[in-house]
Amino acid sequence: MADENRIDKKSQQGEWSSRFAFILAATGSAVGLGNIWKFPYITGENGGGAFVLVYLLCVLLIGIPLMMAEIMLGRRSKENPVHTMELLTAEANADKNWHYLGWMGIAAGFLILSYYSVIAGWSTAYVFKAFFGSFSGASPSEVKALFDDFVASPMSLIFWHTVFMLATMIIVARGIEKGFEKSVGLLMPGLFALMILLVGYAMTTDGYFKGLDFLFKPDFSKLTADSVLVAMGQAFFSLSLGMGAIMCYGSYLPKDVSIAKASMIIAGADTVVALLAGIAIFPIVFSNGLEPNSGPGLVFETLPLAFGNMFGGWLFGVLFFIALVFAALSSSISLVEPAVAWLIENKGFSREKACLWSGLVAWVLGLGTVFSFNAWKNVKLFERNFFELIDYLTANLMLPIGGFCIAVFAGWIMKQEHSKEELDLPGEHLSFQVWKFLVSYIAPAAVFLVFLNVVGVL
Ligand code: PFF
């Protein structure tokens, strides 16, 4: 049937203009608030070095093979995640229920986007705070008060959440060529340069080595079953895996691009940015007598201190928060892309209409996160407020479960000749065997064991 139709339909939506454009967009999806906002604060909450080590192992052993699997599945079907699973199960004569995996991805995307937009709204507000000189010469307590007062006001959080969500939807509505590539290409290198600058500043503080020790000296007594789950969840979250975002991007990928190389570049860049954020933030924490485990406000309570006290800090502060907002945008567009692609391809929506509805749903859900920092701060279920619940549900449960299923599908269900063909690693070649082993055994077993550990079975 529709093989040709499908290709026609896809060519209307476009393909990446080059290998570089794909890598840039996928790196744009991976690098975002997860690296600069989330990685440091959860590292702080989970005791530092040992947590970082588990995180790095998860990126290497689960993340990279799974990223290859997601790109491969997307490219083979050239469809949205729901349809990808339908097509590929048909191709492999497998059970139809696999397409629920695509659905779970779309749901996870909405849930993550809902709170992602709120935090990205904070970053947008901080562009203006930096611009109006709010950090200049500020003390740790002033910077903390600035943050606390800001999040205490639901109206301002709603305002910035709305601004960010609108920006996301406008970019997605413009389509992949014009919308994604330009915005990502400009600010990624800028963000990277600013991270290096911040690390340079951190080196001049007296907490530098204490910060490095905290990040890189593992103290395994601090590792709990739950923190291992959080580290694993963060590997999925940070690499945008387990929900079909990367699968969706893979569906626009031309045949001649090496999936293995692209995956290593994307995962490498993502990891470097997260580590740079940690190396910049923890020295500031220790040299100012702050607490590493102060939670989601950590980056907003530390980096302004650097900008407020370094030479040229006004300019760098403004540029940094602008770059952070763009990094967040290039991630948020990938959170909603699976849903938008599905609405266009299956429901006949126009791109604009698909964006409008997706944005609206995620915006409404985001209000729950807005109130988690003020009016509903103490409304808790399972000891977690609304934001913490959504974060736990998505990053620690839905993404790893999605990743588990994708690994099983790629390793066990999909015909080996198809994966060989897509990955273009010769079958007898060691690299293919290593990938196959990691994706068939290590990744699913690791997710399974971590879950068992958390529920107390191990
Ligand atoms: N990887 C993004 C970050 O680190 O900020 C967040 C994200 C984007 C997660 C896309 C999942 C996703 F599908």
Short mmCIF file of C-alpha atoms and ligand atoms in Angstrom, two decimals:
data_model
loop_
_atom_site.label_atom_id
_atom_site.label_comp_id
_atom_site.label_asym_id
_atom_site.label_seq_id
_atom_site.Cartn_x
_atom_site.Cartn_y
_atom_site.Cartn_z
CA MET A 1 0.00 0.00 0.00
CA ALA A 2 0.92 3.19 1.12
CA ASP A 3 4.63 2.91 1.09
CA GLU A 4 4.86 5.48 -1.63
CA ASN A 5 2.15 7.62 -0.09
CA ARG A 6 4.05 7.61 3.13
CA ILE A 7 7.17 8.82 1.52
CA ASP A 8 5.23 11.52 -0.31
CA LYS A 9 3.64 12.63 2.90
CA LYS A 10 6.99 12.74 4.62
CA SER A 11 8.63 14.69 1.88
CA GLN A 12 5.98 17.35 2.38
CA GLN A 13 7.13 17.63 5.96
CA GLY A 14 10.76 17.61 4.97
CA GLU A 15 14.00 15.87 5.72
CA TRP A 16 17.03 17.26 7.46
CA SER A 17 19.08 19.22 5.00
CA SER A 18 22.29 17.48 6.06
CA ARG A 19 23.90 15.17 8.59
CA PHE A 20 25.03 18.25 10.47
CA ALA A 21 21.49 19.61 10.68
CA PHE A 22 20.26 16.36 12.20
CA ILE A 23 23.05 16.22 14.75
CA LEU A 24 22.45 19.82 15.66
CA ALA A 25 18.72 19.32 16.14
CA ALA A 26 19.11 16.10 18.12
CA THR A 27 21.80 17.70 20.27
CA GLY A 28 19.44 20.63 20.64
CA SER A 29 16.81 18.23 21.93
CA ALA A 30 19.23 16.59 24.34
CA VAL A 31 20.96 19.67 25.69
CA GLY A 32 18.58 21.79 27.68
CA LEU A 33 17.29 22.40 31.17
CA GLY A 34 18.05 18.77 31.92
CA ASN A 35 21.77 19.51 31.76
CA ILE A 36 21.97 22.94 33.31
CA TRP A 37 19.04 23.07 35.70
CA LYS A 38 18.21 19.46 36.57
CA PHE A 39 21.53 17.62 36.54
CA PRO A 40 23.18 19.91 39.13
CA TYR A 41 20.25 20.03 41.53
CA ILE A 42 19.57 16.30 41.53
CA THR A 43 23.29 15.64 41.86
CA GLY A 44 23.21 17.94 44.89
CA GLU A 45 20.20 16.15 46.34
CA ASN A 46 21.69 12.70 45.78
CA GLY A 47 25.09 13.19 47.34
CA GLY A 48 27.41 13.95 44.38
CA GLY A 49 30.17 11.66 43.05
CA ALA A 50 28.59 8.22 43.33
CA PHE A 51 25.41 9.51 41.74
CA VAL A 52 27.40 11.09 38.90
CA LEU A 53 29.23 7.82 38.33
CA VAL A 54 26.00 5.84 38.06
CA TYR A 55 24.65 8.50 35.73
CA LEU A 56 27.70 8.24 33.45
CA LEU A 57 27.47 4.45 33.38
CA CYS A 58 23.81 4.69 32.41
CA VAL A 59 24.63 7.08 29.55
CA LEU A 60 27.30 4.75 28.26
CA LEU A 61 25.67 1.36 28.66
CA ILE A 62 21.99 2.20 28.22
CA GLY A 63 21.80 5.68 26.70
CA ILE A 64 24.00 5.37 23.63
CA PRO A 65 22.74 1.95 22.46
CA LEU A 66 19.18 3.08 23.01
CA MET A 67 19.69 6.29 21.13
CA MET A 68 20.95 4.23 18.19
CA ALA A 69 17.86 2.03 18.49
CA GLU A 70 15.46 4.98 18.54
CA ILE A 71 17.03 6.71 15.57
CA MET A 72 17.09 3.41 13.71
CA LEU A 73 13.39 2.67 14.33
CA GLY A 74 12.38 6.19 13.32
CA ARG A 75 14.44 6.19 10.16
CA ARG A 76 13.20 2.80 9.08
CA SER A 77 9.54 3.73 9.27
CA LYS A 78 9.78 7.44 8.48
CA GLU A 79 6.71 7.97 10.64
CA ASN A 80 5.56 9.36 13.99
CA PRO A 81 6.22 7.08 17.00
CA VAL A 82 2.72 5.53 17.12
CA HIS A 83 2.81 4.72 13.44
CA THR A 84 6.45 3.66 13.61
CA MET A 85 5.57 0.97 16.12
CA GLU A 86 2.58 -0.14 14.02
CA LEU A 87 4.60 -0.39 10.84
CA LEU A 88 7.59 -2.08 12.37
CA THR A 89 5.50 -4.61 14.29
CA ALA A 90 3.79 -5.48 11.02
CA GLU A 91 7.17 -5.81 9.33
CA ALA A 92 8.38 -8.12 12.12
CA ASN A 93 5.05 -10.00 12.40
CA ALA A 94 4.89 -9.04 16.05
CA ASP A 95 2.06 -8.32 18.47
CA LYS A 96 0.01 -5.23 17.62
CA ASN A 97 0.06 -3.95 21.19
CA TRP A 98 3.51 -2.48 20.62
CA HIS A 99 1.95 0.67 19.29
CA TYR A 100 0.91 1.58 22.85
CA LEU A 101 4.56 2.38 23.29
CA GLY A 102 4.13 5.27 20.87
CA TRP A 103 1.15 6.47 22.88
CA MET A 104 3.04 6.39 26.12
CA GLY A 105 5.74 8.50 24.48
CA ILE A 106 3.24 11.11 23.39
CA ALA A 107 1.77 11.23 26.90
CA ALA A 108 5.21 11.52 28.48
CA GLY A 109 6.06 14.36 26.08
CA PHE A 110 3.02 16.35 27.16
CA LEU A 111 3.64 15.80 30.83
CA ILE A 112 7.30 16.80 30.59
CA LEU A 113 6.55 19.79 28.40
CA SER A 114 4.01 21.03 30.96
CA TYR A 115 6.63 21.55 33.64
CA TYR A 116 9.54 22.15 31.29
CA SER A 117 7.78 25.25 30.03
CA VAL A 118 7.36 26.57 33.57
CA ILE A 119 11.05 26.21 34.39
CA ALA A 120 12.03 27.58 30.98
CA GLY A 121 9.74 30.49 31.88
CA TRP A 122 11.90 31.07 34.97
CA SER A 123 14.94 31.19 32.70
CA THR A 124 13.19 33.70 30.43
CA ALA A 125 12.36 35.89 33.39
CA TYR A 126 16.01 35.71 34.45
CA VAL A 127 17.09 37.18 31.12
CA PHE A 128 15.27 40.33 32.18
CA LYS A 129 16.47 40.18 35.76
CA ALA A 130 20.01 39.98 34.44
CA PHE A 131 19.34 42.80 32.01
CA PHE A 132 18.00 45.11 34.72
CA GLY A 133 21.03 44.49 36.85
CA SER A 134 19.33 42.52 39.63
CA PHE A 135 22.43 40.39 40.23
CA SER A 136 24.96 43.15 40.34
CA GLY A 137 27.03 42.81 43.50
CA ALA A 138 24.29 40.69 45.10
CA SER A 139 24.99 38.54 48.15
CA PRO A 140 23.93 34.89 48.42
CA SER A 141 20.96 35.82 50.59
CA GLU A 142 19.83 38.53 48.17
CA VAL A 143 20.02 36.16 45.22
CA LYS A 144 18.05 33.57 47.17
CA ALA A 145 15.43 36.14 48.16
CA LEU A 146 15.14 37.20 44.52
CA PHE A 147 14.37 33.62 43.53
CA ASP A 148 12.03 32.91 46.45
CA ASP A 149 10.00 36.07 45.84
CA PHE A 150 9.80 35.28 42.15
CA VAL A 151 8.44 31.75 42.52
CA ALA A 152 6.05 32.82 45.27
CA SER A 153 4.03 34.74 42.70
CA PRO A 154 1.76 32.48 40.60
CA MET A 155 0.89 35.35 38.25
CA SER A 156 4.46 35.98 37.16
CA LEU A 157 5.14 32.26 36.75
CA ILE A 158 2.00 31.91 34.62
CA PHE A 159 3.05 34.89 32.54
CA TRP A 160 6.50 33.49 31.73
CA HIS A 161 5.13 29.96 31.25
CA THR A 162 2.73 31.40 28.68
CA VAL A 163 5.49 33.33 26.90
CA PHE A 164 7.65 30.22 26.62
CA MET A 165 4.83 27.93 25.50
CA LEU A 166 3.83 30.40 22.80
CA ALA A 167 7.42 30.63 21.58
CA THR A 168 7.63 26.82 21.39
CA MET A 169 4.42 26.54 19.43
CA ILE A 170 5.39 29.27 16.98
CA ILE A 171 8.65 27.50 16.20
CA VAL A 172 6.98 24.11 15.78
CA ALA A 173 4.26 25.61 13.60
CA ARG A 174 6.88 26.91 11.18
CA GLY A 175 7.95 23.36 10.24
CA ILE A 176 11.26 21.58 10.56
CA GLU A 177 13.47 23.27 8.00
CA LYS A 178 12.86 26.87 8.85
CA GLY A 179 11.88 26.48 12.44
CA PHE A 180 14.27 24.02 14.00
CA GLU A 181 17.57 24.39 12.28
CA LYS A 182 18.11 28.11 12.46
CA SER A 183 17.22 28.60 16.08
CA VAL A 184 19.30 25.66 17.25
CA GLY A 185 22.34 26.44 15.15
CA LEU A 186 22.79 29.91 16.51
CA LEU A 187 22.76 29.54 20.23
CA MET A 188 24.21 26.11 20.97
CA PRO A 189 27.83 27.14 20.44
CA GLY A 190 27.14 30.29 22.43
CA LEU A 191 25.85 28.33 25.39
CA PHE A 192 28.87 26.09 25.29
CA ALA A 193 31.26 29.04 25.31
CA LEU A 194 29.44 30.61 28.25
CA MET A 195 29.63 27.36 30.22
CA ILE A 196 33.40 27.36 29.72
CA LEU A 197 33.50 30.95 30.92
CA LEU A 198 31.54 30.02 34.06
CA VAL A 199 33.91 27.15 34.73
CA GLY A 200 36.74 29.68 34.41
CA TYR A 201 35.04 31.81 37.05
CA ALA A 202 34.48 28.78 39.30
CA MET A 203 38.22 28.10 39.16
CA THR A 204 38.87 31.44 40.79
CA THR A 205 36.64 30.70 43.80
CA ASP A 206 37.99 29.07 46.94
CA GLY A 207 35.35 26.32 46.76
CA TYR A 208 36.68 25.03 43.42
CA PHE A 209 38.36 21.85 44.63
CA LYS A 210 35.63 21.14 47.13
CA GLY A 211 33.16 21.40 44.26
CA LEU A 212 35.22 19.01 42.13
CA ASP A 213 35.50 16.56 45.01
CA PHE A 214 31.78 16.66 45.54
CA LEU A 215 31.13 15.93 41.87
CA PHE A 216 33.79 13.36 41.16
CA LYS A 217 34.76 11.62 44.39
CA PRO A 218 32.24 8.82 44.81
CA ASP A 219 30.96 8.14 48.29
CA PHE A 220 28.89 5.02 47.82
CA SER A 221 27.35 5.26 51.26
CA LYS A 222 25.26 8.13 49.86
CA LEU A 223 23.76 5.99 47.14
CA THR A 224 20.24 4.68 47.78
CA ALA A 225 18.01 2.54 45.55
CA ASP A 226 16.01 5.62 44.76
CA SER A 227 19.03 7.69 43.81
CA VAL A 228 20.14 4.97 41.37
CA LEU A 229 16.69 5.21 39.80
CA VAL A 230 16.97 9.00 39.65
CA ALA A 231 20.41 8.73 37.98
CA MET A 232 19.06 6.28 35.42
CA GLY A 233 15.96 8.42 34.83
CA GLN A 234 18.21 11.42 34.30
CA ALA A 235 20.19 9.58 31.63
CA PHE A 236 16.93 9.01 29.71
CA PHE A 237 15.70 12.53 30.35
CA SER A 238 18.91 14.26 29.44
CA LEU A 239 19.36 12.30 26.22
CA SER A 240 15.66 12.71 25.33
CA LEU A 241 15.19 8.94 25.23
CA GLY A 242 12.29 6.61 25.93
CA MET A 243 9.45 8.70 24.54
CA GLY A 244 9.94 8.83 20.80
CA ALA A 245 11.41 12.33 20.48
CA ILE A 246 14.65 11.07 19.02
CA MET A 247 12.67 8.47 17.07
CA CYS A 248 10.71 11.29 15.51
CA TYR A 249 13.87 13.16 14.58
CA GLY A 250 15.30 9.92 13.19
CA SER A 251 12.30 9.69 10.90
CA TYR A 252 13.53 12.77 9.06
CA LEU A 253 17.05 11.39 8.71
CA PRO A 254 18.52 10.65 5.28
CA LYS A 255 19.77 7.10 4.70
CA ASP A 256 23.44 7.88 4.30
CA VAL A 257 24.08 9.11 7.84
CA SER A 258 25.89 6.84 10.30
CA ILE A 259 23.58 6.32 13.25
CA ALA A 260 26.33 5.08 15.56
CA LYS A 261 28.58 8.08 15.01
CA ALA A 262 25.73 10.55 15.30
CA SER A 263 24.59 8.96 18.59
CA MET A 264 28.04 9.17 20.10
CA ILE A 265 28.43 12.80 19.14
CA ILE A 266 25.02 13.73 20.56
CA ALA A 267 25.50 11.81 23.82
CA GLY A 268 29.05 13.12 24.19
CA ALA A 269 28.01 16.75 23.77
CA ASP A 270 25.11 16.29 26.17
CA THR A 271 27.30 14.77 28.86
CA VAL A 272 30.00 17.41 28.52
CA VAL A 273 27.46 20.22 28.99
CA ALA A 274 25.97 18.58 32.10
CA LEU A 275 29.41 18.09 33.64
CA LEU A 276 30.42 21.67 32.82
CA ALA A 277 27.27 22.89 34.56
CA GLY A 278 28.19 20.85 37.63
CA ILE A 279 31.78 22.08 37.59
CA ALA A 280 30.55 25.67 37.37
CA ILE A 281 27.85 25.44 40.03
CA PHE A 282 29.26 23.40 42.93
CA PRO A 283 32.33 25.56 43.55
CA ILE A 284 29.96 28.54 43.84
CA VAL A 285 27.81 26.52 46.26
CA PHE A 286 30.76 25.73 48.52
CA SER A 287 32.51 29.05 48.38
CA ASN A 288 29.33 30.84 49.45
CA GLY A 289 28.31 28.46 52.19
CA LEU A 290 25.21 27.33 50.27
CA GLU A 291 23.58 23.90 50.48
CA PRO A 292 24.13 21.53 47.52
CA ASN A 293 20.72 20.01 48.14
CA SER A 294 18.64 23.14 47.90
CA GLY A 295 16.48 21.70 45.09
CA PRO A 296 15.09 23.10 41.83
CA GLY A 297 16.23 26.65 42.61
CA LEU A 298 19.93 25.69 42.74
CA VAL A 299 21.07 27.08 39.40
CA PHE A 300 19.02 30.26 39.91
CA GLU A 301 20.58 30.79 43.32
CA THR A 302 24.18 30.19 42.30
CA LEU A 303 24.95 31.43 38.77
CA PRO A 304 23.59 34.95 39.43
CA LEU A 305 26.26 35.18 42.13
CA ALA A 306 28.90 34.50 39.52
CA PHE A 307 27.44 37.06 37.12
CA GLY A 308 26.98 39.59 39.90
CA ASN A 309 30.62 39.40 40.88
CA MET A 310 32.67 38.68 37.75
CA PHE A 311 34.12 41.15 35.30
CA GLY A 312 31.63 41.72 32.45
CA GLY A 313 29.04 39.77 34.45
CA TRP A 314 26.13 41.91 33.30
CA LEU A 315 26.68 41.04 29.65
CA PHE A 316 27.54 37.40 30.29
CA GLY A 317 24.51 36.99 32.54
CA VAL A 318 22.14 38.31 29.90
CA LEU A 319 23.76 36.16 27.20
CA PHE A 320 23.78 33.07 29.40
CA PHE A 321 20.08 33.18 30.18
CA ILE A 322 19.23 33.92 26.54
CA ALA A 323 21.29 30.88 25.50
CA LEU A 324 19.60 28.80 28.20
CA VAL A 325 16.16 29.78 26.92
CA PHE A 326 17.18 28.77 23.41
CA ALA A 327 18.56 25.46 24.64
CA ALA A 328 15.23 24.91 26.39
CA LEU A 329 13.33 25.82 23.22
CA SER A 330 15.26 23.36 21.12
CA SER A 331 14.32 20.69 23.66
CA SER A 332 10.70 21.69 24.10
CA ILE A 333 10.04 21.56 20.37
CA SER A 334 11.13 17.93 20.43
CA LEU A 335 8.87 17.17 23.39
CA VAL A 336 5.80 18.14 21.42
CA GLU A 337 6.95 16.93 17.99
CA PRO A 338 5.70 13.33 18.40
CA ALA A 339 2.20 14.57 19.23
CA VAL A 340 2.20 17.15 16.47
CA ALA A 341 3.49 14.66 13.88
CA TRP A 342 0.79 12.21 14.93
CA LEU A 343 -2.00 14.79 14.71
CA ILE A 344 -0.82 15.83 11.24
CA GLU A 345 -0.20 12.36 9.86
CA ASN A 346 -3.17 10.55 11.38
CA LYS A 347 -5.80 13.13 12.11
CA GLY A 348 -5.29 15.39 9.13
CA PHE A 349 -4.64 18.46 11.30
CA SER A 350 -2.74 21.34 9.80
CA ARG A 351 0.61 22.00 11.50
CA GLU A 352 -0.77 25.19 13.03
CA LYS A 353 -3.87 23.53 14.44
CA ALA A 354 -1.85 20.61 15.82
CA CYS A 355 0.45 23.09 17.58
CA LEU A 356 -2.41 25.11 18.98
CA TRP A 357 -4.10 22.13 20.60
CA SER A 358 -0.93 20.50 21.87
CA GLY A 359 0.27 23.79 23.34
CA LEU A 360 -3.01 24.43 25.04
CA VAL A 361 -3.14 21.02 26.72
CA ALA A 362 0.45 21.26 27.95
CA TRP A 363 -0.09 24.85 29.12
CA VAL A 364 -3.10 23.88 31.25
CA LEU A 365 -1.19 20.95 32.79
CA GLY A 366 1.68 23.33 33.51
CA LEU A 367 -0.48 25.32 35.91
CA GLY A 368 -0.13 22.44 38.35
CA THR A 369 3.63 22.98 38.35
CA VAL A 370 3.24 26.74 38.72
CA PHE A 371 1.20 26.23 41.89
CA SER A 372 3.63 23.62 43.25
CA PHE A 373 6.02 26.46 44.07
CA ASN A 374 3.49 28.59 45.91
CA ALA A 375 -0.23 27.91 46.56
CA TRP A 376 0.04 24.10 46.42
CA LYS A 377 3.53 23.81 47.82
CA ASN A 378 2.39 21.63 50.66
CA VAL A 379 -0.28 19.67 48.84
CA LYS A 380 1.39 16.30 48.64
CA LEU A 381 0.66 12.82 47.42
CA PHE A 382 3.21 10.09 48.24
CA GLU A 383 5.24 12.89 49.89
CA ARG A 384 5.53 14.74 46.60
CA ASN A 385 3.90 17.90 45.32
CA PHE A 386 2.39 18.10 41.83
CA PHE A 387 5.61 19.07 40.09
CA GLU A 388 7.63 16.40 41.88
CA LEU A 389 5.03 13.77 41.07
CA ILE A 390 4.97 14.58 37.35
CA ASP A 391 8.74 14.69 37.27
CA TYR A 392 9.02 11.33 39.06
CA LEU A 393 6.32 9.75 36.93
CA THR A 394 7.90 10.84 33.65
CA ALA A 395 11.67 10.79 34.18
CA ASN A 396 11.87 7.87 36.59
CA LEU A 397 9.02 5.67 35.38
CA MET A 398 7.65 6.45 31.91
CA LEU A 399 10.97 7.12 30.14
CA PRO A 400 12.75 4.05 31.56
CA ILE A 401 9.71 1.86 30.81
CA GLY A 402 9.58 3.32 27.29
CA GLY A 403 13.32 2.75 26.94
CA PHE A 404 12.99 -0.82 28.20
CA CYS A 405 10.36 -1.57 25.57
CA ILE A 406 12.31 0.13 22.78
CA ALA A 407 15.39 -1.90 23.72
CA VAL A 408 13.42 -5.15 23.75
CA PHE A 409 11.83 -4.27 20.43
CA ALA A 410 15.10 -3.37 18.75
CA GLY A 411 17.01 -6.29 20.27
CA TRP A 412 14.47 -9.09 20.15
CA ILE A 413 11.53 -8.29 17.92
CA MET A 414 12.94 -6.44 14.96
CA LYS A 415 14.57 -8.76 12.43
CA GLN A 416 18.34 -8.71 12.75
CA GLU A 417 18.84 -8.20 9.02
CA HIS A 418 16.80 -4.99 9.29
CA SER A 419 18.77 -3.57 12.18
CA LYS A 420 22.02 -4.49 10.43
CA GLU A 421 20.84 -2.76 7.32
CA GLU A 422 19.80 0.44 9.14
CA LEU A 423 22.78 0.71 11.42
CA ASP A 424 25.08 -0.15 8.58
CA LEU A 425 27.49 -1.87 10.95
CA PRO A 426 28.60 -5.13 9.32
CA GLY A 427 26.90 -8.03 11.11
CA GLU A 428 30.04 -9.92 11.93
CA HIS A 429 31.65 -6.73 13.05
CA LEU A 430 32.36 -6.36 16.73
CA SER A 431 30.58 -3.01 16.95
CA PHE A 432 27.29 -4.53 15.82
CA GLN A 433 27.64 -7.41 18.27
CA VAL A 434 28.40 -5.00 21.12
CA TRP A 435 25.36 -2.86 20.25
CA LYS A 436 23.16 -5.93 19.97
CA PHE A 437 24.33 -7.25 23.32
CA LEU A 438 23.84 -3.92 25.09
CA VAL A 439 20.41 -3.33 23.65
CA SER A 440 19.14 -6.89 24.03
CA TYR A 441 20.51 -7.73 27.46
CA ILE A 442 22.21 -4.94 29.38
CA ALA A 443 19.72 -2.10 28.85
CA PRO A 444 16.53 -4.08 29.61
CA ALA A 445 18.16 -5.94 32.52
CA ALA A 446 19.49 -2.72 34.04
CA VAL A 447 16.09 -1.01 33.95
CA PHE A 448 14.43 -4.11 35.37
CA LEU A 449 16.93 -4.53 38.20
CA VAL A 450 16.79 -0.87 39.17
CA PHE A 451 13.00 -1.09 39.38
CA LEU A 452 13.16 -4.26 41.48
CA ASN A 453 15.66 -2.57 43.74
CA VAL A 454 13.40 0.42 44.28
CA VAL A 455 10.36 -1.64 45.16
CA GLY A 456 12.54 -3.50 47.62
CA VAL A 457 12.60 -6.92 45.96
CA LEU A 458 16.39 -6.93 45.71
N1 PFF B 1 16.73 16.30 27.03
C1 PFF B 1 16.05 17.50 27.44
C2 PFF B 1 16.90 18.19 28.49
O1 PFF B 1 17.88 17.61 28.95
O2 PFF B 1 16.58 19.30 28.85
C3 PFF B 1 14.66 17.23 27.94
C4 PFF B 1 13.88 16.31 27.05
C5 PFF B 1 13.62 16.67 25.74
C6 PFF B 1 13.46 15.09 27.53
C7 PFF B 1 12.94 15.79 24.90
C8 PFF B 1 12.76 14.20 26.73
C9 PFF B 1 12.53 14.58 25.41
F1 PFF B 1 11.90 13.76 24.66
#
